[in-house]
JSON list of C-alpha atoms in Angstrom, two decimals:
[
{"chain": "A", "resi": 1, "resn": "GLN", "atom": "CA", "xyz": [45.96, 67.58, -100.22]},
{"chain": "A", "resi": 2, "resn": "VAL", "atom": "CA", "xyz": [47.63, 70.94, -99.75]},
{"chain": "A", "resi": 3, "resn": "GLN", "atom": "CA", "xyz": [48.62, 72.77, -102.91]},
{"chain": "A", "resi": 4, "resn": "LEU", "atom": "CA", "xyz": [50.41, 76.05, -103.44]},
{"chain": "A", "resi": 5, "resn": "VAL", "atom": "CA", "xyz": [50.42, 77.06, -107.08]},
{"chain": "A", "resi": 6, "resn": "GLU", "atom": "CA", "xyz": [52.52, 80.00, -108.20]},
{"chain": "A", "resi": 7, "resn": "SER", "atom": "CA", "xyz": [52.08, 82.07, -111.33]},
{"chain": "A", "resi": 8, "resn": "GLY", "atom": "CA", "xyz": [53.14, 85.40, -112.78]},
{"chain": "A", "resi": 9, "resn": "GLY", "atom": "CA", "xyz": [56.83, 84.87, -113.39]},
{"chain": "A", "resi": 10, "resn": "GLY", "atom": "CA", "xyz": [58.52, 85.80, -116.63]},
{"chain": "A", "resi": 11, "resn": "LEU", "atom": "CA", "xyz": [61.19, 87.83, -118.35]},
{"chain": "A", "resi": 12, "resn": "VAL", "atom": "CA", "xyz": [61.40, 91.54, -117.63]},
{"chain": "A", "resi": 13, "resn": "GLN", "atom": "CA", "xyz": [63.96, 94.28, -118.17]},
{"chain": "A", "resi": 14, "resn": "ALA", "atom": "CA", "xyz": [65.77, 95.88, -115.27]},
{"chain": "A", "resi": 15, "resn": "GLY", "atom": "CA", "xyz": [63.59, 98.53, -113.68]},
{"chain": "A", "resi": 16, "resn": "GLY", "atom": "CA", "xyz": [60.41, 96.71, -114.64]},
{"chain": "A", "resi": 17, "resn": "SER", "atom": "CA", "xyz": [57.71, 95.09, -112.52]},
{"chain": "A", "resi": 18, "resn": "LEU", "atom": "CA", "xyz": [56.08, 91.71, -112.06]},
{"chain": "A", "resi": 19, "resn": "ARG", "atom": "CA", "xyz": [53.32, 90.44, -109.79]},
{"chain": "A", "resi": 20, "resn": "LEU", "atom": "CA", "xyz": [53.54, 86.88, -108.56]},
{"chain": "A", "resi": 21, "resn": "SER", "atom": "CA", "xyz": [50.48, 85.01, -107.31]},
{"chain": "A", "resi": 22, "resn": "CYS", "atom": "CA", "xyz": [50.21, 81.97, -105.06]},
{"chain": "A", "resi": 23, "resn": "ALA", "atom": "CA", "xyz": [46.88, 80.17, -104.91]},
{"chain": "A", "resi": 24, "resn": "ALA", "atom": "CA", "xyz": [46.49, 77.98, -101.82]},
{"chain": "A", "resi": 25, "resn": "SER", "atom": "CA", "xyz": [44.12, 75.04, -101.49]},
{"chain": "A", "resi": 26, "resn": "GLY", "atom": "CA", "xyz": [43.62, 71.87, -99.53]},
{"chain": "A", "resi": 27, "resn": "ARG", "atom": "CA", "xyz": [43.27, 73.27, -96.04]},
{"chain": "A", "resi": 28, "resn": "THR", "atom": "CA", "xyz": [42.46, 76.40, -94.08]},
{"chain": "A", "resi": 29, "resn": "PHE", "atom": "CA", "xyz": [45.44, 78.70, -93.74]},
{"chain": "A", "resi": 30, "resn": "SER", "atom": "CA", "xyz": [43.75, 81.33, -91.59]},
{"chain": "A", "resi": 31, "resn": "SER", "atom": "CA", "xyz": [46.23, 80.93, -88.72]},
{"chain": "A", "resi": 32, "resn": "TYR", "atom": "CA", "xyz": [49.33, 80.46, -90.86]},
{"chain": "A", "resi": 33, "resn": "ALA", "atom": "CA", "xyz": [52.02, 82.70, -92.19]},
{"chain": "A", "resi": 34, "resn": "MET", "atom": "CA", "xyz": [52.63, 82.58, -95.94]},
{"chain": "A", "resi": 35, "resn": "GLY", "atom": "CA", "xyz": [55.44, 83.98, -97.94]},
{"chain": "A", "resi": 36, "resn": "TRP", "atom": "CA", "xyz": [58.03, 83.82, -100.65]},
{"chain": "A", "resi": 37, "resn": "PHE", "atom": "CA", "xyz": [61.54, 82.46, -100.94]},
{"chain": "A", "resi": 38, "resn": "ARG", "atom": "CA", "xyz": [63.77, 82.52, -103.98]},
{"chain": "A", "resi": 39, "resn": "GLN", "atom": "CA", "xyz": [66.64, 80.42, -105.28]},
{"chain": "A", "resi": 40, "resn": "ALA", "atom": "CA", "xyz": [69.12, 81.45, -107.93]},
{"chain": "A", "resi": 41, "resn": "PRO", "atom": "CA", "xyz": [71.36, 78.94, -109.74]},
{"chain": "A", "resi": 42, "resn": "GLY", "atom": "CA", "xyz": [74.23, 77.86, -107.52]},
{"chain": "A", "resi": 43, "resn": "LYS", "atom": "CA", "xyz": [72.91, 79.77, -104.52]},
{"chain": "A", "resi": 44, "resn": "GLU", "atom": "CA", "xyz": [71.09, 78.86, -101.35]},
{"chain": "A", "resi": 45, "resn": "ARG", "atom": "CA", "xyz": [67.40, 79.37, -100.95]},
{"chain": "A", "resi": 46, "resn": "GLU", "atom": "CA", "xyz": [66.78, 82.94, -99.73]},
{"chain": "A", "resi": 47, "resn": "PHE", "atom": "CA", "xyz": [63.89, 84.43, -97.76]},
{"chain": "A", "resi": 48, "resn": "VAL", "atom": "CA", "xyz": [62.08, 87.30, -99.50]},
{"chain": "A", "resi": 49, "resn": "ALA", "atom": "CA", "xyz": [58.88, 88.21, -97.64]},
{"chain": "A", "resi": 50, "resn": "THR", "atom": "CA", "xyz": [56.18, 86.82, -95.38]},
{"chain": "A", "resi": 51, "resn": "ILE", "atom": "CA", "xyz": [52.67, 87.78, -94.31]},
{"chain": "A", "resi": 52, "resn": "ARG", "atom": "CA", "xyz": [50.48, 86.61, -91.45]},
{"chain": "A", "resi": 53, "resn": "TRP", "atom": "CA", "xyz": [47.15, 85.49, -92.80]},
{"chain": "A", "resi": 54, "resn": "SER", "atom": "CA", "xyz": [45.14, 86.55, -89.73]},
{"chain": "A", "resi": 55, "resn": "ASP", "atom": "CA", "xyz": [46.12, 90.22, -89.48]},
{"chain": "A", "resi": 56, "resn": "GLY", "atom": "CA", "xyz": [48.23, 91.03, -92.54]},
{"chain": "A", "resi": 57, "resn": "SER", "atom": "CA", "xyz": [51.46, 91.69, -90.63]},
{"chain": "A", "resi": 58, "resn": "THR", "atom": "CA", "xyz": [54.46, 91.52, -92.94]},
{"chain": "A", "resi": 59, "resn": "TYR", "atom": "CA", "xyz": [58.21, 91.14, -92.86]},
{"chain": "A", "resi": 60, "resn": "TYR", "atom": "CA", "xyz": [60.75, 91.57, -95.67]},
{"chain": "A", "resi": 61, "resn": "THR", "atom": "CA", "xyz": [64.37, 90.85, -96.33]},
{"chain": "A", "resi": 62, "resn": "ASP", "atom": "CA", "xyz": [66.42, 94.04, -96.58]},
{"chain": "A", "resi": 63, "resn": "SER", "atom": "CA", "xyz": [66.89, 93.76, -100.35]},
{"chain": "A", "resi": 64, "resn": "ALA", "atom": "CA", "xyz": [63.11, 93.64, -100.85]},
{"chain": "A", "resi": 65, "resn": "LYS", "atom": "CA", "xyz": [62.14, 96.54, -98.62]},
{"chain": "A", "resi": 66, "resn": "GLY", "atom": "CA", "xyz": [60.84, 99.49, -100.60]},
{"chain": "A", "resi": 67, "resn": "ARG", "atom": "CA", "xyz": [60.65, 97.51, -103.86]},
{"chain": "A", "resi": 68, "resn": "PHE", "atom": "CA", "xyz": [58.49, 94.45, -103.11]},
{"chain": "A", "resi": 69, "resn": "THR", "atom": "CA", "xyz": [55.07, 94.29, -101.49]},
{"chain": "A", "resi": 70, "resn": "ILE", "atom": "CA", "xyz": [53.45, 91.12, -100.18]},
{"chain": "A", "resi": 71, "resn": "SER", "atom": "CA", "xyz": [49.67, 91.06, -99.87]},
{"chain": "A", "resi": 72, "resn": "LYS", "atom": "CA", "xyz": [46.76, 88.62, -99.63]},
{"chain": "A", "resi": 73, "resn": "ASP", "atom": "CA", "xyz": [43.22, 88.15, -100.80]},
{"chain": "A", "resi": 74, "resn": "ASN", "atom": "CA", "xyz": [41.25, 86.16, -98.25]},
{"chain": "A", "resi": 75, "resn": "THR", "atom": "CA", "xyz": [38.35, 85.55, -100.63]},
{"chain": "A", "resi": 76, "resn": "LYS", "atom": "CA", "xyz": [40.65, 83.92, -103.17]},
{"chain": "A", "resi": 77, "resn": "SER", "atom": "CA", "xyz": [43.06, 82.23, -100.72]},
{"chain": "A", "resi": 78, "resn": "THR", "atom": "CA", "xyz": [45.81, 83.88, -102.71]},
{"chain": "A", "resi": 79, "resn": "VAL", "atom": "CA", "xyz": [49.02, 85.63, -101.72]},
{"chain": "A", "resi": 80, "resn": "TYR", "atom": "CA", "xyz": [50.72, 88.12, -104.02]},
{"chain": "A", "resi": 81, "resn": "LEU", "atom": "CA", "xyz": [54.21, 89.51, -104.38]},
{"chain": "A", "resi": 82, "resn": "GLN", "atom": "CA", "xyz": [54.35, 92.80, -106.27]},
{"chain": "A", "resi": 83, "resn": "MET", "atom": "CA", "xyz": [57.91, 93.38, -107.41]},
{"chain": "A", "resi": 84, "resn": "ASN", "atom": "CA", "xyz": [58.95, 96.81, -108.68]},
{"chain": "A", "resi": 85, "resn": "SER", "atom": "CA", "xyz": [62.30, 98.27, -109.74]},
{"chain": "A", "resi": 86, "resn": "LEU", "atom": "CA", "xyz": [63.55, 94.80, -110.53]},
{"chain": "A", "resi": 87, "resn": "LYS", "atom": "CA", "xyz": [67.29, 94.19, -110.79]},
{"chain": "A", "resi": 88, "resn": "PRO", "atom": "CA", "xyz": [69.25, 91.43, -112.55]},
{"chain": "A", "resi": 89, "resn": "GLU", "atom": "CA", "xyz": [70.19, 90.07, -109.12]},
{"chain": "A", "resi": 90, "resn": "ASP", "atom": "CA", "xyz": [66.49, 89.39, -108.48]},
{"chain": "A", "resi": 91, "resn": "THR", "atom": "CA", "xyz": [66.66, 86.64, -111.11]},
{"chain": "A", "resi": 92, "resn": "ALA", "atom": "CA", "xyz": [65.66, 83.36, -109.45]},
{"chain": "A", "resi": 93, "resn": "VAL", "atom": "CA", "xyz": [62.95, 80.76, -109.06]},
{"chain": "A", "resi": 94, "resn": "TYR", "atom": "CA", "xyz": [60.42, 82.22, -106.62]},
{"chain": "A", "resi": 95, "resn": "LEU", "atom": "CA", "xyz": [58.71, 79.73, -104.31]},
{"chain": "A", "resi": 96, "resn": "CYS", "atom": "CA", "xyz": [55.54, 80.23, -102.31]},
{"chain": "A", "resi": 97, "resn": "VAL", "atom": "CA", "xyz": [55.48, 78.85, -98.77]},
{"chain": "A", "resi": 98, "resn": "ALA", "atom": "CA", "xyz": [52.96, 78.31, -95.98]},
{"chain": "A", "resi": 99, "resn": "GLY", "atom": "CA", "xyz": [53.62, 77.83, -92.28]},
{"chain": "A", "resi": 100, "resn": "PRO", "atom": "CA", "xyz": [54.13, 77.72, -89.39]},
{"chain": "A", "resi": 101, "resn": "ARG", "atom": "CA", "xyz": [50.63, 77.16, -88.10]},
{"chain": "A", "resi": 102, "resn": "SER", "atom": "CA", "xyz": [51.21, 79.71, -85.31]},
{"chain": "A", "resi": 103, "resn": "GLY", "atom": "CA", "xyz": [51.49, 82.50, -87.84]},
{"chain": "A", "resi": 104, "resn": "THR", "atom": "CA", "xyz": [54.92, 83.51, -86.60]},
{"chain": "A", "resi": 105, "resn": "LEU", "atom": "CA", "xyz": [56.78, 85.49, -89.23]},
{"chain": "A", "resi": 106, "resn": "LEU", "atom": "CA", "xyz": [59.98, 83.57, -89.86]},
{"chain": "A", "resi": 107, "resn": "THR", "atom": "CA", "xyz": [62.83, 83.79, -92.33]},
{"chain": "A", "resi": 108, "resn": "VAL", "atom": "CA", "xyz": [64.15, 80.22, -92.03]},
{"chain": "A", "resi": 109, "resn": "ALA", "atom": "CA", "xyz": [63.17, 77.87, -94.81]},
{"chain": "A", "resi": 110, "resn": "ASN", "atom": "CA", "xyz": [62.87, 74.70, -92.73]},
{"chain": "A", "resi": 111, "resn": "ARG", "atom": "CA", "xyz": [60.22, 76.29, -90.50]},
{"chain": "A", "resi": 112, "resn": "TYR", "atom": "CA", "xyz": [57.71, 76.37, -93.37]},
{"chain": "A", "resi": 113, "resn": "ASP", "atom": "CA", "xyz": [55.45, 73.37, -93.81]},
{"chain": "A", "resi": 114, "resn": "TYR", "atom": "CA", "xyz": [54.33, 73.65, -97.43]},
{"chain": "A", "resi": 115, "resn": "TRP", "atom": "CA", "xyz": [56.09, 74.68, -100.61]},
{"chain": "A", "resi": 116, "resn": "GLY", "atom": "CA", "xyz": [54.97, 75.40, -104.15]},
{"chain": "A", "resi": 117, "resn": "GLN", "atom": "CA", "xyz": [56.83, 74.29, -107.27]},
{"chain": "A", "resi": 118, "resn": "GLY", "atom": "CA", "xyz": [58.11, 77.77, -108.07]},
{"chain": "A", "resi": 119, "resn": "THR", "atom": "CA", "xyz": [57.91, 80.30, -110.87]},
{"chain": "A", "resi": 120, "resn": "GLN", "atom": "CA", "xyz": [60.90, 81.63, -112.79]},
{"chain": "A", "resi": 121, "resn": "VAL", "atom": "CA", "xyz": [61.68, 85.34, -112.71]},
{"chain": "A", "resi": 122, "resn": "THR", "atom": "CA", "xyz": [64.38, 86.57, -115.08]},
{"chain": "A", "resi": 123, "resn": "VAL", "atom": "CA", "xyz": [65.51, 90.19, -115.09]},
{"chain": "A", "resi": 124, "resn": "SER", "atom": "CA", "xyz": [67.66, 91.28, -118.01]},
{"chain": "A", "resi": 125, "resn": "SER", "atom": "CA", "xyz": [70.13, 94.15, -117.82]}
]
């Protein structure tokens, strides 16, 4: 059974930092892409960042570029999202995703096969 378990969310002041983790289990993700989406109350789910497991290629949404960094640890089957210079508009539930199996870096939610339960990030002004 595939599981993606997020951790690392919390409450932080504007300008602060958080590091989210996503531990993957249940299958081999070596050919997949993995990434992060977020969803704020009353808003649609939004792509944040993705990374290809095989070669570490990455892609970010414009609002994340220069502030967020996605990375992976092959030995731990874990993907990270380092978030710096956080803003109140970054407040959302952050969800870890895996897929597609081809490793293509995509920004569309319905192209991802597996989803975690999410971790809350709240940025106060």
